[in-house]
PDB file of C-alpha atoms in Angstrom:
ATOM      1  CA  MET A  16     -20.208 -12.638  27.059  1.00  0.00           C
ATOM      2  CA  LEU A  17     -17.646 -13.030  24.042  1.00  0.00           C
ATOM      3  CA  ASP A  18     -14.006 -12.611  24.950  1.00  0.00           C
ATOM      4  CA  VAL A  19     -12.608  -9.978  22.925  1.00  0.00           C
ATOM      5  CA  ARG A  20      -9.101 -11.559  23.143  1.00  0.00           C
ATOM      6  CA  ARG A  21     -10.636 -14.493  21.916  1.00  0.00           C
ATOM      7  CA  LEU A  22     -12.737 -12.944  18.846  1.00  0.00           C
ATOM      8  CA  ARG A  23      -9.310 -11.190  18.097  1.00  0.00           C
ATOM      9  CA  LEU A  24      -7.888 -14.708  17.368  1.00  0.00           C
ATOM     10  CA  LEU A  25     -10.745 -15.989  15.243  1.00  0.00           C
ATOM     11  CA  HIS A  26     -10.374 -12.708  13.289  1.00  0.00           C
ATOM     12  CA  ALA A  27      -6.526 -13.539  12.859  1.00  0.00           C
ATOM     13  CA  LEU A  28      -7.632 -17.003  11.492  1.00  0.00           C
ATOM     14  CA  SER A  29      -9.775 -15.377   8.943  1.00  0.00           C
ATOM     15  CA  VAL A  30      -7.018 -12.951   7.910  1.00  0.00           C
ATOM     16  CA  HIS A  31      -4.068 -15.007   7.746  1.00  0.00           C
ATOM     17  CA  GLY A  32      -5.511 -18.384   6.617  1.00  0.00           C
ATOM     18  CA  THR A  33      -4.060 -20.636   8.958  1.00  0.00           C
ATOM     19  CA  VAL A  34      -4.071 -21.373  13.059  1.00  0.00           C
ATOM     20  CA  THR A  35      -0.086 -21.044  12.656  1.00  0.00           C
ATOM     21  CA  ALA A  36       0.245 -17.644  10.619  1.00  0.00           C
ATOM     22  CA  ALA A  37      -2.269 -16.302  13.080  1.00  0.00           C
ATOM     23  CA  ALA A  38      -0.378 -17.422  15.877  1.00  0.00           C
ATOM     24  CA  GLU A  39       2.813 -15.834  14.306  1.00  0.00           C
ATOM     25  CA  ALA A  40       1.426 -12.895  13.933  1.00  0.00           C
ATOM     26  CA  LEU A  41      -0.149 -12.276  17.524  1.00  0.00           C
ATOM     27  CA  HIS A  42       2.695 -13.917  18.929  1.00  0.00           C
ATOM     28  CA  VAL A  43       0.739 -16.742  21.023  1.00  0.00           C
ATOM     29  CA  THR A  44       1.590 -20.542  19.929  1.00  0.00           C
ATOM     30  CA  SER A  45      -0.475 -22.491  17.945  1.00  0.00           C
ATOM     31  CA  PRO A  46      -2.153 -24.951  20.744  1.00  0.00           C
ATOM     32  CA  ALA A  47      -2.775 -21.704  22.683  1.00  0.00           C
ATOM     33  CA  VAL A  48      -4.905 -20.371  19.609  1.00  0.00           C
ATOM     34  CA  SER A  49      -6.677 -24.002  19.174  1.00  0.00           C
ATOM     35  CA  GLN A  50      -8.001 -23.641  22.473  1.00  0.00           C
ATOM     36  CA  GLN A  51      -8.726 -19.993  22.765  1.00  0.00           C
ATOM     37  CA  LEU A  52     -10.957 -21.001  19.725  1.00  0.00           C
ATOM     38  CA  ALA A  53     -12.838 -24.049  21.041  1.00  0.00           C
ATOM     39  CA  ALA A  54     -13.477 -21.590  24.016  1.00  0.00           C
ATOM     40  CA  LEU A  55     -15.011 -19.082  22.242  1.00  0.00           C
ATOM     41  CA  GLU A  56     -17.155 -22.002  20.380  1.00  0.00           C
ATOM     42  CA  ARG A  57     -18.487 -23.042  23.961  1.00  0.00           C
ATOM     43  CA  GLU A  58     -19.379 -19.011  24.525  1.00  0.00           C
ATOM     44  CA  ALA A  59     -20.848 -18.645  21.189  1.00  0.00           C
ATOM     45  CA  GLY A  60     -22.604 -21.836  21.366  1.00  0.00           C
ATOM     46  CA  VAL A  61     -22.321 -22.806  17.825  1.00  0.00           C
ATOM     47  CA  ALA A  62     -19.492 -24.239  15.502  1.00  0.00           C
ATOM     48  CA  LEU A  63     -16.969 -21.534  14.149  1.00  0.00           C
ATOM     49  CA  VAL A  64     -14.351 -23.592  12.441  1.00  0.00           C
ATOM     50  CA  GLU A  65     -14.127 -26.922  11.293  1.00  0.00           C
ATOM     51  CA  ARG A  66     -11.263 -29.195   9.125  1.00  0.00           C
ATOM     52  CA  ASP A  67     -10.523 -28.663   6.126  1.00  0.00           C
ATOM     53  CA  GLY A  68      -7.610 -31.490   5.383  1.00  0.00           C
ATOM     54  CA  ARG A  69      -4.734 -30.866   7.090  1.00  0.00           C
ATOM     55  CA  ARG A  70      -6.005 -27.000   8.521  1.00  0.00           C
ATOM     56  CA  LEU A  71      -8.842 -25.331  10.295  1.00  0.00           C
ATOM     57  CA  ALA A  72     -11.238 -23.085   8.419  1.00  0.00           C
ATOM     58  CA  LEU A  73     -13.715 -20.712   9.183  1.00  0.00           C
ATOM     59  CA  THR A  74     -17.447 -22.006   9.117  1.00  0.00           C
ATOM     60  CA  ARG A  75     -20.367 -20.072   7.893  1.00  0.00           C
ATOM     61  CA  ALA A  76     -20.887 -18.642  11.446  1.00  0.00           C
ATOM     62  CA  GLY A  77     -17.337 -18.274  11.646  1.00  0.00           C
ATOM     63  CA  HIS A  78     -17.198 -15.792   8.632  1.00  0.00           C
ATOM     64  CA  VAL A  79     -20.285 -13.910  10.340  1.00  0.00           C
ATOM     65  CA  LEU A  80     -18.379 -13.356  13.691  1.00  0.00           C
ATOM     66  CA  ALA A  81     -15.222 -12.505  12.177  1.00  0.00           C
ATOM     67  CA  ALA A  82     -16.720 -10.009  10.072  1.00  0.00           C
ATOM     68  CA  HIS A  83     -18.714  -8.680  13.145  1.00  0.00           C
ATOM     69  CA  THR A  84     -15.393  -8.620  14.871  1.00  0.00           C
ATOM     70  CA  GLN A  85     -13.414  -6.401  12.387  1.00  0.00           C
ATOM     71  CA  LEU A  86     -15.919  -3.799  13.260  1.00  0.00           C
ATOM     72  CA  VAL A  87     -15.537  -4.249  17.196  1.00  0.00           C
ATOM     73  CA  LEU A  88     -11.532  -3.988  16.310  1.00  0.00           C
ATOM     74  CA  ASP A  89     -11.884  -0.844  14.466  1.00  0.00           C
ATOM     75  CA  GLN A  90     -13.776   0.898  16.829  1.00  0.00           C
ATOM     76  CA  LEU A  91     -11.444  -0.252  19.653  1.00  0.00           C
ATOM     77  CA  ALA A  92      -8.515   1.363  17.636  1.00  0.00           C
ATOM     78  CA  ALA A  93     -10.271   4.350  17.216  1.00  0.00           C
ATOM     79  CA  ALA A  94     -10.782   4.577  21.004  1.00  0.00           C
ATOM     80  CA  GLU A  95      -7.211   4.258  21.149  1.00  0.00           C
ATOM     81  CA  ALA A  96      -6.752   6.853  18.698  1.00  0.00           C
ATOM     82  CA  ASP A  97      -9.060   9.330  20.479  1.00  0.00           C
ATOM     83  CA  LEU A  98      -7.455   8.552  23.995  1.00  0.00           C
ATOM     84  CA  ALA A  99      -3.913   8.944  22.498  1.00  0.00           C
ATOM     85  CA  SER A 100      -4.750  12.147  20.607  1.00  0.00           C
ATOM     86  CA  LEU A 101      -5.159  13.821  24.020  1.00  0.00           C
ATOM     87  CA  ARG A 102      -1.498  13.256  25.543  1.00  0.00           C
ATOM     88  CA  THR A 103       0.855  16.239  25.396  1.00  0.00           C
ATOM     89  CA  SER A 104       3.595  14.356  24.756  1.00  0.00           C
ATOM     90  CA  VAL A 105       4.919  12.918  21.030  1.00  0.00           C
ATOM     91  CA  SER A 106       6.624   9.398  21.464  1.00  0.00           C
ATOM     92  CA  GLY A 107       6.245   6.061  19.808  1.00  0.00           C
ATOM     93  CA  VAL A 108       7.178   3.627  17.070  1.00  0.00           C
ATOM     94  CA  VAL A 109       5.432   4.597  13.767  1.00  0.00           C
ATOM     95  CA  ARG A 110       5.454   1.339  11.149  1.00  0.00           C
ATOM     96  CA  VAL A 111       5.111   3.017   7.565  1.00  0.00           C
ATOM     97  CA  GLY A 112       4.406   0.793   4.718  1.00  0.00           C
ATOM     98  CA  ALA A 113       5.613   2.561   1.218  1.00  0.00           C
ATOM     99  CA  PHE A 114       6.393   1.722  -2.517  1.00  0.00           C
ATOM    100  CA  VAL A 115       9.554   2.231  -4.037  1.00  0.00           C
ATOM    101  CA  SER A 116      10.183   5.059  -5.601  1.00  0.00           C
ATOM    102  CA  VAL A 117       8.186   7.014  -2.555  1.00  0.00           C
ATOM    103  CA  ALA A 118      10.083   4.883   0.051  1.00  0.00           C
ATOM    104  CA  ALA A 119      13.424   6.857  -1.142  1.00  0.00           C
ATOM    105  CA  LEU A 120      11.834  10.031   0.169  1.00  0.00           C
ATOM    106  CA  LEU A 121      11.903   8.459   3.686  1.00  0.00           C
ATOM    107  CA  PRO A 122      15.232   9.136   4.506  1.00  0.00           C
ATOM    108  CA  ARG A 123      14.277  13.214   4.735  1.00  0.00           C
ATOM    109  CA  VAL A 124      11.360  12.500   6.602  1.00  0.00           C
ATOM    110  CA  ILE A 125      13.683  10.510   9.577  1.00  0.00           C
ATOM    111  CA  GLN A 126      16.106  13.029   9.461  1.00  0.00           C
ATOM    112  CA  VAL A 127      13.636  15.999  10.250  1.00  0.00           C
ATOM    113  CA  LEU A 128      11.692  13.621  12.732  1.00  0.00           C
ATOM    114  CA  ARG A 129      14.917  13.174  14.943  1.00  0.00           C
ATOM    115  CA  SER A 130      16.108  17.120  14.322  1.00  0.00           C
ATOM    116  CA  GLN A 131      12.529  17.371  15.971  1.00  0.00           C
ATOM    117  CA  HIS A 132      11.651  14.927  18.367  1.00  0.00           C
ATOM    118  CA  GLY A 133      15.029  12.797  18.542  1.00  0.00           C
ATOM    119  CA  SER A 134      14.565   9.181  19.517  1.00  0.00           C
ATOM    120  CA  ASP A 135      11.047   9.962  20.711  1.00  0.00           C
ATOM    121  CA  VAL A 136       9.643   8.695  17.350  1.00  0.00           C
ATOM    122  CA  ASP A 137      10.940   5.863  15.898  1.00  0.00           C
ATOM    123  CA  LEU A 138      10.052   5.559  11.886  1.00  0.00           C
ATOM    124  CA  PHE A 139      10.013   1.419  10.948  1.00  0.00           C
ATOM    125  CA  VAL A 140       9.580   1.420   6.866  1.00  0.00           C
ATOM    126  CA  HIS A 141       8.380  -1.557   5.144  1.00  0.00           C
ATOM    127  CA  GLU A 142       8.747  -1.471   1.423  1.00  0.00           C
ATOM    128  CA  MET A 143       5.306  -2.574  -0.194  1.00  0.00           C
ATOM    129  CA  GLU A 144       3.288  -2.144  -3.087  1.00  0.00           C
ATOM    130  CA  PRO A 145      -0.191  -1.029  -2.281  1.00  0.00           C
ATOM    131  CA  GLU A 146      -1.242  -4.175  -2.927  1.00  0.00           C
ATOM    132  CA  ALA A 147       0.709  -5.608   0.120  1.00  0.00           C
ATOM    133  CA  SER A 148       0.305  -2.692   2.281  1.00  0.00           C
ATOM    134  CA  LEU A 149      -3.291  -2.128   2.410  1.00  0.00           C
ATOM    135  CA  PRO A 150      -4.278  -5.673   3.787  1.00  0.00           C
ATOM    136  CA  ALA A 151      -0.989  -5.125   6.426  1.00  0.00           C
ATOM    137  CA  LEU A 152      -2.890  -1.810   7.553  1.00  0.00           C
ATOM    138  CA  ARG A 153      -6.262  -3.782   8.220  1.00  0.00           C
ATOM    139  CA  ARG A 154      -4.348  -5.962   9.831  1.00  0.00           C
ATOM    140  CA  GLY A 155      -2.745  -3.850  11.922  1.00  0.00           C
ATOM    141  CA  ASP A 156       0.857  -4.638  10.916  1.00  0.00           C
ATOM    142  CA  ILE A 157       1.802  -1.027   9.750  1.00  0.00           C
ATOM    143  CA  ASP A 158       0.091   2.333  10.977  1.00  0.00           C
ATOM    144  CA  ILE A 159       0.460   4.369   7.748  1.00  0.00           C
ATOM    145  CA  ALA A 160       0.029   3.063   4.343  1.00  0.00           C
ATOM    146  CA  VAL A 161       1.726   5.027   1.407  1.00  0.00           C
ATOM    147  CA  ILE A 162      -0.170   4.013  -1.754  1.00  0.00           C
ATOM    148  CA  HIS A 163      -1.125   5.385  -5.254  1.00  0.00           C
ATOM    149  CA  SER A 164      -3.637   4.841  -7.620  1.00  0.00           C
ATOM    150  CA  TYR A 165      -4.113   6.563 -10.913  1.00  0.00           C
ATOM    151  CA  ASN A 166      -6.920   8.507 -12.676  1.00  0.00           C
ATOM    152  CA  ILE A 167      -7.715   5.721 -14.865  1.00  0.00           C
ATOM    153  CA  MET A 168      -7.694   2.788 -12.467  1.00  0.00           C
ATOM    154  CA  PRO A 169      -8.644   4.281  -9.068  1.00  0.00           C
ATOM    155  CA  ARG A 170      -8.191   2.023  -6.070  1.00  0.00           C
ATOM    156  CA  SER A 171     -10.541   1.249  -3.291  1.00  0.00           C
ATOM    157  CA  LEU A 172      -9.726   1.456   0.391  1.00  0.00           C
ATOM    158  CA  PRO A 173     -10.536  -1.306   3.194  1.00  0.00           C
ATOM    159  CA  THR A 174     -13.114  -0.110   5.338  1.00  0.00           C
ATOM    160  CA  SER A 175     -12.985   1.723   8.487  1.00  0.00           C
ATOM    161  CA  CYS A 176      -9.432   3.744   6.698  1.00  0.00           C
ATOM    162  CA  GLU A 177      -9.268   7.138   5.875  1.00  0.00           C
ATOM    163  CA  SER A 178      -6.766   8.598   2.962  1.00  0.00           C
ATOM    164  CA  PHE A 179      -5.038  11.896   3.201  1.00  0.00           C
ATOM    165  CA  GLU A 180      -3.781  12.981  -0.198  1.00  0.00           C
ATOM    166  CA  LEU A 181       0.749  13.374  -0.467  1.00  0.00           C
ATOM    167  CA  PHE A 182       0.464  14.854  -4.384  1.00  0.00           C
ATOM    168  CA  VAL A 183      -0.554  14.353  -7.640  1.00  0.00           C
ATOM    169  CA  GLU A 184       2.005  14.321 -10.413  1.00  0.00           C
ATOM    170  CA  PRO A 185       1.615  13.248 -14.476  1.00  0.00           C
ATOM    171  CA  VAL A 186       2.882   9.850 -16.165  1.00  0.00           C
ATOM    172  CA  ASN A 187       4.868  10.553 -18.604  1.00  0.00           C
ATOM    173  CA  VAL A 188       6.416   8.693 -21.909  1.00  0.00           C
ATOM    174  CA  ALA A 189      10.165   8.043 -20.814  1.00  0.00           C
ATOM    175  CA  LEU A 190      12.314   8.286 -24.046  1.00  0.00           C
ATOM    176  CA  PRO A 191      15.935   8.959 -25.106  1.00  0.00           C
ATOM    177  CA  LEU A 192      17.302  12.244 -25.303  1.00  0.00           C
ATOM    178  CA  SER A 193      18.178  11.715 -29.024  1.00  0.00           C
ATOM    179  CA  ASP A 194      14.362  10.290 -29.743  1.00  0.00           C
ATOM    180  CA  PRO A 195      12.611  13.358 -32.315  1.00  0.00           C
ATOM    181  CA  LEU A 196       9.285  13.271 -30.052  1.00  0.00           C
ATOM    182  CA  VAL A 197      11.146  14.937 -27.336  1.00  0.00           C
ATOM    183  CA  GLN A 198      10.843  18.017 -29.320  1.00  0.00           C
ATOM    184  CA  GLN A 199       7.187  17.926 -28.619  1.00  0.00           C
ATOM    185  CA  ASP A 200       4.922  19.503 -25.572  1.00  0.00           C
ATOM    186  CA  SER A 201       3.103  15.940 -25.535  1.00  0.00           C
ATOM    187  CA  VAL A 202       2.743  12.597 -27.512  1.00  0.00           C
ATOM    188  CA  ASP A 203      -0.159  10.547 -28.426  1.00  0.00           C
ATOM    189  CA  LEU A 204       0.452   6.944 -27.305  1.00  0.00           C
ATOM    190  CA  SER A 205      -1.135   6.061 -30.705  1.00  0.00           C
ATOM    191  CA  VAL A 206       2.203   6.831 -32.512  1.00  0.00           C
ATOM    192  CA  LEU A 207       4.489   4.646 -30.277  1.00  0.00           C
ATOM    193  CA  ALA A 208       2.404   1.397 -31.595  1.00  0.00           C
ATOM    194  CA  ASP A 209       5.378  -0.161 -32.881  1.00  0.00           C
ATOM    195  CA  ARG A 210       8.037   0.614 -30.668  1.00  0.00           C
ATOM    196  CA  PRO A 211       9.487  -1.983 -27.976  1.00  0.00           C
ATOM    197  CA  TRP A 212       8.231  -1.132 -24.360  1.00  0.00           C
ATOM    198  CA  ILE A 213      10.140  -1.522 -20.736  1.00  0.00           C
ATOM    199  CA  MET A 214       7.420  -3.116 -18.696  1.00  0.00           C
ATOM    200  CA  PRO A 215       6.673  -3.199 -15.043  1.00  0.00           C
ATOM    201  CA  ARG A 216       6.605  -6.748 -14.203  1.00  0.00           C
ATOM    202  CA  THR A 217       2.989  -8.095 -14.911  1.00  0.00           C
ATOM    203  CA  ASP A 218       1.743  -8.603 -11.102  1.00  0.00           C
ATOM    204  CA  ALA A 219       1.962  -5.160 -10.800  1.00  0.00           C
ATOM    205  CA  SER A 220      -0.539  -2.251 -10.885  1.00  0.00           C
ATOM    206  CA  CYS A 221       1.917   0.045 -12.915  1.00  0.00           C
ATOM    207  CA  HIS A 222       1.833  -2.531 -15.840  1.00  0.00           C
ATOM    208  CA  GLU A 223      -1.996  -2.708 -15.577  1.00  0.00           C
ATOM    209  CA  LEU A 224      -1.919   1.115 -15.929  1.00  0.00           C
ATOM    210  CA  THR A 225       0.592   0.859 -19.108  1.00  0.00           C
ATOM    211  CA  GLN A 226      -1.820  -1.865 -21.010  1.00  0.00           C
ATOM    212  CA  ARG A 227      -4.689  -0.132 -20.426  1.00  0.00           C
ATOM    213  CA  ALA A 228      -3.250   2.998 -21.243  1.00  0.00           C
ATOM    214  CA  CYS A 229      -2.055   1.785 -24.542  1.00  0.00           C
ATOM    215  CA  GLY A 230      -5.360  -0.264 -25.272  1.00  0.00           C
ATOM    216  CA  ALA A 231      -7.046   3.018 -24.925  1.00  0.00           C
ATOM    217  CA  ALA A 232      -4.704   4.161 -27.427  1.00  0.00           C
ATOM    218  CA  GLY A 233      -5.633   1.188 -29.921  1.00  0.00           C
ATOM    219  CA  PHE A 234      -2.556  -1.044 -29.386  1.00  0.00           C
ATOM    220  CA  VAL A 235      -0.925  -3.259 -27.020  1.00  0.00           C
ATOM    221  CA  PRO A 236       2.214  -2.918 -25.791  1.00  0.00           C
ATOM    222  CA  ARG A 237       5.261  -5.013 -27.068  1.00  0.00           C
ATOM    223  CA  ALA A 238       7.311  -5.807 -24.202  1.00  0.00           C
ATOM    224  CA  GLN A 239      11.289  -5.486 -24.600  1.00  0.00           C
ATOM    225  CA  ALA A 240      11.820  -5.792 -20.787  1.00  0.00           C
ATOM    226  CA  TYR A 241      10.067  -5.967 -17.371  1.00  0.00           C
ATOM    227  CA  CYS A 242      11.721  -4.790 -14.394  1.00  0.00           C
ATOM    228  CA  ASP A 243      10.168  -3.264 -10.830  1.00  0.00           C
ATOM    229  CA  ASP A 244      12.417  -0.215 -10.584  1.00  0.00           C
ATOM    230  CA  PHE A 245      11.432   3.055 -12.245  1.00  0.00           C
ATOM    231  CA  GLY A 246      14.697   4.181 -12.428  1.00  0.00           C
ATOM    232  CA  VAL A 247      15.741   0.962 -14.263  1.00  0.00           C
ATOM    233  CA  MET A 248      13.352   1.270 -16.332  1.00  0.00           C
ATOM    234  CA  CYS A 249      14.570   4.886 -17.421  1.00  0.00           C
ATOM    235  CA  GLY A 250      18.362   3.581 -17.848  1.00  0.00           C
ATOM    236  CA  LEU A 251      17.206   1.034 -20.077  1.00  0.00           C
ATOM    237  CA  VAL A 252      15.003   3.861 -22.087  1.00  0.00           C
ATOM    238  CA  GLU A 253      18.730   5.814 -21.730  1.00  0.00           C
ATOM    239  CA  ALA A 254      20.134   2.680 -23.270  1.00  0.00           C
ATOM    240  CA  GLY A 255      17.705   2.959 -25.958  1.00  0.00           C
ATOM    241  CA  LEU A 256      16.260  -0.635 -25.332  1.00  0.00           C
ATOM    242  CA  GLY A 257      12.861   0.764 -25.405  1.00  0.00           C
ATOM    243  CA  VAL A 258      10.242   3.170 -24.332  1.00  0.00           C
ATOM    244  CA  ALA A 259       7.951   3.040 -20.859  1.00  0.00           C
ATOM    245  CA  LEU A 260       5.693   5.001 -18.711  1.00  0.00           C
ATOM    246  CA  VAL A 261       6.447   6.681 -15.748  1.00  0.00           C
ATOM    247  CA  PRO A 262       5.824   9.039 -12.693  1.00  0.00           C
ATOM    248  CA  SER A 263       7.395  12.118 -12.600  1.00  0.00           C
ATOM    249  CA  VAL A 264       9.438  11.376  -9.520  1.00  0.00           C
ATOM    250  CA  ALA A 265      11.449   8.700 -11.841  1.00  0.00           C
ATOM    251  CA  ARG A 266      13.116  11.912 -13.911  1.00  0.00           C
ATOM    252  CA  ARG A 267      17.100  11.371 -14.378  1.00  0.00           C
ATOM    253  CA  PRO A 268      19.420  12.582 -16.727  1.00  0.00           C
ATOM    254  CA  GLY A 269      19.524  11.499 -19.803  1.00  0.00           C
ATOM    255  CA  VAL A 270      16.274  10.563 -20.189  1.00  0.00           C
ATOM    256  CA  ALA A 271      13.577  12.938 -21.398  1.00  0.00           C
ATOM    257  CA  LEU A 272       9.944  12.341 -19.984  1.00  0.00           C
ATOM    258  CA  ARG A 273       7.377  14.272 -21.967  1.00  0.00           C
ATOM    259  CA  PRO A 274       3.107  14.365 -20.740  1.00  0.00           C
ATOM    260  CA  LEU A 275       0.715  12.367 -22.530  1.00  0.00           C
ATOM    261  CA  THR A 276      -1.841  14.081 -25.020  1.00  0.00           C
ATOM    262  CA  GLN A 277      -4.644  11.484 -22.561  1.00  0.00           C
ATOM    263  CA  GLN A 278      -3.188  13.176 -19.620  1.00  0.00           C
ATOM    264  CA  VAL A 279      -2.559  10.030 -16.867  1.00  0.00           C
ATOM    265  CA  PHE A 280      -2.024  11.290 -13.300  1.00  0.00           C
ATOM    266  CA  ARG A 281      -0.673   9.321 -10.344  1.00  0.00           C
ATOM    267  CA  THR A 282      -2.211  10.311  -6.951  1.00  0.00           C
ATOM    268  CA  VAL A 283      -0.161   9.174  -4.347  1.00  0.00           C
ATOM    269  CA  SER A 284      -1.407   9.046  -0.726  1.00  0.00           C
ATOM    270  CA  ALA A 285      -1.396   8.430   3.171  1.00  0.00           C
ATOM    271  CA  VAL A 286      -4.008   6.019   4.368  1.00  0.00           C
ATOM    272  CA  VAL A 287      -4.632   4.951   8.079  1.00  0.00           C
ATOM    273  CA  ARG A 288      -6.824   3.281  10.018  1.00  0.00           C
ATOM    274  CA  ASN A 289      -9.861   5.720  11.547  1.00  0.00           C
ATOM    275  CA  ARG A 290      -8.865   8.560  13.392  1.00  0.00           C
ATOM    276  CA  ALA A 291      -5.510   7.061  13.900  1.00  0.00           C
ATOM    277  CA  ASP A 292      -4.039  10.447  12.328  1.00  0.00           C
ATOM    278  CA  GLY A 293      -5.366  11.824  15.727  1.00  0.00           C
ATOM    279  CA  GLN A 294      -2.236   9.955  17.653  1.00  0.00           C
ATOM    280  CA  PRO A 295       0.480  12.526  17.913  1.00  0.00           C
ATOM    281  CA  ALA A 296       3.298  10.207  16.429  1.00  0.00           C
ATOM    282  CA  VAL A 297       1.215   8.967  13.779  1.00  0.00           C
ATOM    283  CA  ARG A 298       0.363  12.945  13.438  1.00  0.00           C
ATOM    284  CA  VAL A 299       3.688  14.002  12.905  1.00  0.00           C
ATOM    285  CA  VAL A 300       4.868  11.852  10.470  1.00  0.00           C
ATOM    286  CA  LEU A 301       2.065  12.592   8.645  1.00  0.00           C
ATOM    287  CA  GLU A 302       2.723  16.398   8.292  1.00  0.00           C
ATOM    288  CA  GLN A 303       6.556  15.173   7.340  1.00  0.00           C
ATOM    289  CA  LEU A 304       4.998  13.345   4.484  1.00  0.00           C
ATOM    290  CA  ARG A 305       2.752  16.235   3.447  1.00  0.00           C
ATOM    291  CA  GLN A 306       6.171  18.435   3.183  1.00  0.00           C
ATOM    292  CA  VAL A 307       8.480  15.961   1.946  1.00  0.00           C
TER     293      VAL A 307
END
């Protein structure tokens, strides 16, 4: 019979890529990982790893077994969640990965949790974009991933995860208060084709959003600046450096936000592993996220 603890090590190697990273993730030593993988190979009766230069890589059989292991671990996590849902007490550490503009709302969540549950529910926050938080959720590094997606850029979820919508907000064009377009109820992006643009960094999904929205309007935006934070983007817009696309949560004095004629929306959701919302501590954090 295959040992689940050894299967977990194989899965960690498939996710993290190296024995050292897998060992760090599971808080064991690298030699222990290698020894247990060798034992798992004897149990399986087939080679699961092979040398690829100085590192160990999964064989075809290793990839097959790692995929089955994902299902086993997901089912074990669901079983743990179902058992946890039967408890009457609410306690535990809940690890949340949230992107910048929503992470700013988490202090309010923490205040409410402490007023209702004291130190019994401990929120541990990681600031990360969905591109990082969803893989972290699947690895088990976090319990809740707060993510965003756009109606013109749907986002796929990892298997064995479920999503809870928190809110939907329009994406607006940010303009200086002195801009004549501020007088309009909505703005067609095509009239901004010759303007300089404040763009999110190129590896962010928000950058792709701006590229797609402007492309649909018939032009490629000319970047005047790149930055990570919507607040900074709005500050540069206020200074007259260019225009930008930002969600409503980025609203700030000195900048006018006007909806787009093309109607682009951002949906913010909390994602957990299947049935994890049944765990009392995770459930109360989800409830507060919805309220805030």
